[in-house]
Coordinates of C-alpha atoms in Angstrom, one line a residue:
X1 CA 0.0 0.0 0.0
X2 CA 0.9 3.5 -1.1
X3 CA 2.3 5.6 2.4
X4 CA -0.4 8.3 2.3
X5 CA 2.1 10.4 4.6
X6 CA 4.5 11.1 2.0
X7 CA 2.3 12.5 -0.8
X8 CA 3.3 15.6 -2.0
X9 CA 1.6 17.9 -4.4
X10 CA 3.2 18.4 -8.1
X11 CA 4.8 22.1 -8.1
X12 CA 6.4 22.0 -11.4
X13 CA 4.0 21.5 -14.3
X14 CA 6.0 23.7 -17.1
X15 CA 2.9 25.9 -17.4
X16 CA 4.6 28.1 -20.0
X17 CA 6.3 25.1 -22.2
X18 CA 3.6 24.1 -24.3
X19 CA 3.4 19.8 -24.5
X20 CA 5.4 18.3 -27.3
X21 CA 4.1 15.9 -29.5
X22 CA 7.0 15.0 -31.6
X23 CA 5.8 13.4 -35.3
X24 CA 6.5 10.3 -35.9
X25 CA 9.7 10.0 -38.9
X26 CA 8.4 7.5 -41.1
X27 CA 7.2 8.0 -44.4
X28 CA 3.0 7.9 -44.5
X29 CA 3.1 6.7 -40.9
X30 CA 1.9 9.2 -38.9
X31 CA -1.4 8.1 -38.4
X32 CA -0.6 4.2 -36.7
X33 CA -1.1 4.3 -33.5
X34 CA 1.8 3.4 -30.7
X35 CA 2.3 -0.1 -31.1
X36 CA 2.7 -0.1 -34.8
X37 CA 5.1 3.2 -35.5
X38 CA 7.3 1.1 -32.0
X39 CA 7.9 -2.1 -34.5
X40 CA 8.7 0.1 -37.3
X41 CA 11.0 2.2 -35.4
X42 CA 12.6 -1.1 -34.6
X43 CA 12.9 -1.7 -38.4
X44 CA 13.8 1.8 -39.2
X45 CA 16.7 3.5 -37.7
X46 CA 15.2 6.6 -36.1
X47 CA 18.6 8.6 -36.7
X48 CA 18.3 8.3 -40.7
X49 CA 14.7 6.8 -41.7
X50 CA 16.1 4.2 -43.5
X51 CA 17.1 0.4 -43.0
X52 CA 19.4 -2.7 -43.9
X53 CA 17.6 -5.8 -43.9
X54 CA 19.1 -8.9 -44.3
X55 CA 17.3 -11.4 -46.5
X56 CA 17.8 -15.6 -46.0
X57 CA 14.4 -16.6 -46.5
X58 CA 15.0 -18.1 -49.8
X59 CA 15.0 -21.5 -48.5
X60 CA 11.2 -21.7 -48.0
X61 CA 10.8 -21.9 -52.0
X62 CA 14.7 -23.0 -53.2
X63 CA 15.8 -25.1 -50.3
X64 CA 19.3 -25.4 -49.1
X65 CA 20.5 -22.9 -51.9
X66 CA 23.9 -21.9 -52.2
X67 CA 25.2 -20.2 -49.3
X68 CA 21.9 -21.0 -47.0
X69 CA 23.0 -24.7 -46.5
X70 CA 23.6 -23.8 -42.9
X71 CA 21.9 -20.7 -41.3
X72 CA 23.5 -21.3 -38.4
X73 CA 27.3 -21.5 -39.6
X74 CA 27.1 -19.1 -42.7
X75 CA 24.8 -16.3 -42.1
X76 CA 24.4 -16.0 -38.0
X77 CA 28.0 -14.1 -38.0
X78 CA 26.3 -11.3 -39.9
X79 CA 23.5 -11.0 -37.9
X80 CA 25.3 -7.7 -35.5
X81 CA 25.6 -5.6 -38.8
X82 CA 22.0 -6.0 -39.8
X83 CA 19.4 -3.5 -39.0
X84 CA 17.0 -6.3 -39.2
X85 CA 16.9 -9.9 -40.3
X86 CA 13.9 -11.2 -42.7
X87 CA 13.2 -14.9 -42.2
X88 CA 11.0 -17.8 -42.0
X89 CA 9.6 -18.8 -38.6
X90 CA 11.2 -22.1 -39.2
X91 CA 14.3 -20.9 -39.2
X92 CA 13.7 -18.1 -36.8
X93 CA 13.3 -21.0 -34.3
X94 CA 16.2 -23.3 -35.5
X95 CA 18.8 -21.6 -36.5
X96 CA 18.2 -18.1 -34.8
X97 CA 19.3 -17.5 -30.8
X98 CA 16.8 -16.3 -28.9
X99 CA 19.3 -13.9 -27.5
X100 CA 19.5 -12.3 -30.5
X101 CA 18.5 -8.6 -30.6
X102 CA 17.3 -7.6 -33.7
X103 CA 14.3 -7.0 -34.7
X104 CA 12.7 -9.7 -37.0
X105 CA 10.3 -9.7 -40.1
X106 CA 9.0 -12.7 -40.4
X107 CA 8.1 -14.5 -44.5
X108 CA 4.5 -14.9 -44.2
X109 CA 4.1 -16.4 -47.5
X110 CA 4.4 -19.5 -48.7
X111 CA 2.8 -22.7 -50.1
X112 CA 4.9 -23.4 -53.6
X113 CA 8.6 -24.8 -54.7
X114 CA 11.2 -23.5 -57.4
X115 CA 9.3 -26.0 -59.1
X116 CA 5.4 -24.7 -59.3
X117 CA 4.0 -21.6 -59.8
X118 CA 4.9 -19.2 -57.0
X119 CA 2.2 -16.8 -57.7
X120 CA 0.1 -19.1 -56.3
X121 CA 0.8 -18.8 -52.4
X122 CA -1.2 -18.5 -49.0
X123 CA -0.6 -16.8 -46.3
X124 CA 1.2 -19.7 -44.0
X125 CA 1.8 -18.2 -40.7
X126 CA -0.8 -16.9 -38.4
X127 CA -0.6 -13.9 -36.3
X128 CA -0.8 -15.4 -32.9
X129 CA 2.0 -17.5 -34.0
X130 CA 4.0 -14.2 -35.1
X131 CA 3.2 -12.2 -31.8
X132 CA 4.4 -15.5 -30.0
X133 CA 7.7 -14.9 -31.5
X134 CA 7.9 -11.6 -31.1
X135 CA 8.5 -10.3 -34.5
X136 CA 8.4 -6.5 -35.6
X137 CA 6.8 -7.6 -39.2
X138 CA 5.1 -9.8 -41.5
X139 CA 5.9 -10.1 -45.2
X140 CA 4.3 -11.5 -48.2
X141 CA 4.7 -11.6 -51.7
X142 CA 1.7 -10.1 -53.8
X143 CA 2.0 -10.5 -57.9
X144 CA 0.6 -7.9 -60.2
X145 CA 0.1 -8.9 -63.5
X146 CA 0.2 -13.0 -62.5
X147 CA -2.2 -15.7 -63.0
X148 CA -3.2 -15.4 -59.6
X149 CA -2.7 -11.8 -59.0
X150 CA -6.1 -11.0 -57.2
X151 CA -5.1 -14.4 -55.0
X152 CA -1.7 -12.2 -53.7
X153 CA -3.3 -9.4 -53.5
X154 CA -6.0 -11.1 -50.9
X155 CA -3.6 -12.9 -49.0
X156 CA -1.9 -9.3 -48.8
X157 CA -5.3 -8.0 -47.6
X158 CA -5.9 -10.3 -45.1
X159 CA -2.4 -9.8 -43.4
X160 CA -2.8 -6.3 -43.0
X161 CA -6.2 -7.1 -41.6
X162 CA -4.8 -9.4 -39.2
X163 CA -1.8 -6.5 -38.4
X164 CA -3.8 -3.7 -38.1
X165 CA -5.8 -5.5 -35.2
X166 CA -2.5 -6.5 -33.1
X167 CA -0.4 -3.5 -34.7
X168 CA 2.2 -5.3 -36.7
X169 CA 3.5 -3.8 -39.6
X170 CA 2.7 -5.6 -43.4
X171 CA 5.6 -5.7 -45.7
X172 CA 4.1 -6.4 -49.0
X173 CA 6.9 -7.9 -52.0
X174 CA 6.2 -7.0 -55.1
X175 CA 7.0 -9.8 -57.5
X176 CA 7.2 -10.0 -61.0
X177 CA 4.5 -11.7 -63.8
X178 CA 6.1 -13.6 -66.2
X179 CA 4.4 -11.5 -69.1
X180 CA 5.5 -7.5 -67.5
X181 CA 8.6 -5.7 -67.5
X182 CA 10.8 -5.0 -64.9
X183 CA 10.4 -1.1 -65.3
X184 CA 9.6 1.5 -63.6
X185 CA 5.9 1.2 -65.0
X186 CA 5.5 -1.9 -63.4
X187 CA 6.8 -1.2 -60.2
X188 CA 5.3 2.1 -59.9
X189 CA 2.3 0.2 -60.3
X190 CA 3.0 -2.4 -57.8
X191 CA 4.1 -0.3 -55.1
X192 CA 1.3 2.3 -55.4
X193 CA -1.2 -0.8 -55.4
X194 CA 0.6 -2.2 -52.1
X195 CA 0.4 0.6 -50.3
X196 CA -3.4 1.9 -50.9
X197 CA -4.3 -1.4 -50.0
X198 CA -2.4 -0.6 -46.5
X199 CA 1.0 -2.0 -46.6
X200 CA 3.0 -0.1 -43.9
X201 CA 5.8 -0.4 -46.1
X202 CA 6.9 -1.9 -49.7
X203 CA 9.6 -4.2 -51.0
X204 CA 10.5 -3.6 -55.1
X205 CA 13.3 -3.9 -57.2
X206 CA 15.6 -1.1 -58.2
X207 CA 15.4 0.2 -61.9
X208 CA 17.9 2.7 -64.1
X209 CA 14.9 4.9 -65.7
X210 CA 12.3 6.3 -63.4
X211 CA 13.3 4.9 -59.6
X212 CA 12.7 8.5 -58.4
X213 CA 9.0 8.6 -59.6
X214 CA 8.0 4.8 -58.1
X215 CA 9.0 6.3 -54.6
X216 CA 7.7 9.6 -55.0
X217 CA 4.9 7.8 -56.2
X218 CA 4.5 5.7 -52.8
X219 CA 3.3 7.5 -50.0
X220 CA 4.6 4.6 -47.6
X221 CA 8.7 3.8 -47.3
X222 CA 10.1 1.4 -50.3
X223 CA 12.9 -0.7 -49.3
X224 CA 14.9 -2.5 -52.5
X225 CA 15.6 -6.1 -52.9
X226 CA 18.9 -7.4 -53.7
X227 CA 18.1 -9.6 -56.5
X228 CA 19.7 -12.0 -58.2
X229 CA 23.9 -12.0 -57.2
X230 CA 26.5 -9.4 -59.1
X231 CA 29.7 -8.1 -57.9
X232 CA 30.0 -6.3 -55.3
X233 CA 30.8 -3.2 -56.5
X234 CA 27.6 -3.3 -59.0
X235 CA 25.6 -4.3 -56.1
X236 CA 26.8 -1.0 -54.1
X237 CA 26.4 0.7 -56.7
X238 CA 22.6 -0.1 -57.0
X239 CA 22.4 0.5 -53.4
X240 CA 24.2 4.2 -53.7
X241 CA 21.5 4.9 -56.6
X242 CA 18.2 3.1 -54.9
X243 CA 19.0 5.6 -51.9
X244 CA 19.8 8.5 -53.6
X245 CA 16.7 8.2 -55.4
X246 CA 14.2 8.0 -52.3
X247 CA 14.6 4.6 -51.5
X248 CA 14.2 4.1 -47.6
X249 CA 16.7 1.1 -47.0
X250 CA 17.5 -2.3 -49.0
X251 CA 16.8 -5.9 -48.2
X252 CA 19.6 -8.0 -49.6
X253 CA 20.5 -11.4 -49.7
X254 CA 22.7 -12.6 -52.1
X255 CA 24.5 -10.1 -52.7
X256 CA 25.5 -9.9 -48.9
X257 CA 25.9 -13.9 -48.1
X258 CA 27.7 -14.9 -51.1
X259 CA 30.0 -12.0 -51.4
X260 CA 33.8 -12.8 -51.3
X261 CA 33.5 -11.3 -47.9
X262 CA 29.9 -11.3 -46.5
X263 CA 30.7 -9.5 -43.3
X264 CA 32.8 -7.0 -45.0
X265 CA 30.1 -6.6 -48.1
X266 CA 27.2 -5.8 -45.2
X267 CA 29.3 -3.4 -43.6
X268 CA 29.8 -1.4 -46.7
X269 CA 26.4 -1.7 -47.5
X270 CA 25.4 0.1 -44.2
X271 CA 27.8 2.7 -44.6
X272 CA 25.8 3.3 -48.2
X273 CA 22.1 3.2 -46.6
X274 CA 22.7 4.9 -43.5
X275 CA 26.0 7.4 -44.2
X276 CA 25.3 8.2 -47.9
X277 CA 28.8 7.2 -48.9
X278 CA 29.3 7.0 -52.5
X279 CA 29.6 3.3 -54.1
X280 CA 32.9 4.2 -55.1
X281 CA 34.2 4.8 -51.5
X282 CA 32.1 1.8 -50.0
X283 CA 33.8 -0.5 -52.4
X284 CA 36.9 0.5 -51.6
X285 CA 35.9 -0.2 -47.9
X286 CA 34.9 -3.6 -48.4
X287 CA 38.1 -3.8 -50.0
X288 CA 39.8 -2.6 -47.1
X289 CA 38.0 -4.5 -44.6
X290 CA 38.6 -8.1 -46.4
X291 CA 41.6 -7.5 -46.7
X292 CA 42.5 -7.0 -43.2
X293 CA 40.3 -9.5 -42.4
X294 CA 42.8 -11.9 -44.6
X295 CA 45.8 -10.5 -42.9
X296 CA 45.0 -11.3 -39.4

């Protein structure tokens, strides 16, 4: 019980400092409420909006893929430079420590192999399942301009549904019909489709012509995937540009994990997101840091 003998009455209430109500930083988030702007402030740094996720979720459609054969050996050593790691549950809860500190956002999608049509997914985690786990996200992959577009798009639905009512985030992965481009007409399309349906925040690819007009034509943050693996150099490079051009972070996998030098390749890559070097100078960093990491 309280001691009623010690209660003293307030005396400093700041009557001339009006309250502050700081908004919140994120792009088109401003209106969640606590809850969900806390998870993606968890997923975005606070200091420079933007993020480096790092992607090993391939396995739930390519199996034991090159470099992925062992979570546990090959990619948990990278896990302190990440901003935030993207996974499946499965392997959140193999291959993951629970002492781990970063946030997680979790591969909601699923249902198909390499070898079927992956357009044609469900929504295979449930959200009680997710909060259980603690993760700061759920992502799935929804397919404009697929066979089974209006399927993705559903299962896209229902997960922000589902979010909105616990206050988890949605991060919705645009993937690519067999029959459109990979331009910035597409992905303008894509992203601006993701997002009115109520994605908190967008995954797309990076493009050459028009990048800046798919993000200024989001109103919620865009984040680029890594795609398919190139040298490192190209693959900062892309980085450099997607950032420059109003990308808010990148979630790379390949390109990280199967670099000559993966801890040295995410490193440079977060010195691109989240210092603005230039691709030049980031190379030359990863250089540097291999280097002395072959030396010791």
């Amino acid at each position: 019980m309280a001691d009623l003998d010690d209660i003293i009455d307030g005396k400093d209430f700041g009557l001339t400092t009006p309250a502050k109500n700081d908004p919140f930083f994120l792009k088109g988030a401003g209106a969640y409420d606590w809850g969900m702007q806390n998870r993606l402030a968890r997923i975005f740094r606070p200091d420079t909006g933007r993020t480096v996720m790092l992607a090993f979720d391939h396995g739930y459609f390519q199996g034991p893929t090159t470099g992925l054969e062992r979570v546990d050996i090959n990619i948990a050593p990278l896990f302190e430079h990440a901003d935030v790691l993207m996974c499946t549950r499965g392997m959140l809860r193999t291959s993951v420590p629970a002492s781990t500190r970063k946030p997680i956002v979790m591969r909601a999608s699923g249902g198909n192999s390499i070898m079927s049509e992956l357009s044609n997914e469900t929504i295979a985690v449930d959200m009680e399942d997710a909060l259980r786990m603690n993760v700061a996200a759920m992502a799935a992959q929804v397919y404009i301009g697929s066979e089974f577009e209006h399927k993705s798009i559903t299962n896209i639905i229902n997960l922000i549904d589902r979010g909105n009512r616990v206050g988890m985030p949605t991060l919705a992965v645009t993937g690519v019909g067999k029959d459109m481009a990979r331009d910035a007409r597409y992905f303008g399309l894509a992203t601006r489709i993701a997002a009115e349906i109520g994605s908190q925040y967008v995954k797309s690819y990076y493009v050459d012509e028009g990048f800046e007009k798919v993000c200024a034509g989001c109103p919620v943050p865009i984040v680029i995937a890594g795609g398919k693996k190139i040298p490192e150099a190209e693959a900062l490079e892309v980085a450099f540009k997607a950032i420059d051009q109003g990308a808010a972070g990148v979630d790379m996998g390949r390109n990280i994990f199967r670099a000559g030098d993966p801890v040295a390749m995410i490193q440079a890559v977060s010195a691109v997101v989240h210092d603005l070097l230039p691709a030049a100078q980031a190379f030359e960093m990863y250089n540097d840091l291999a280097t002395r990491k072959a030396a010791a």
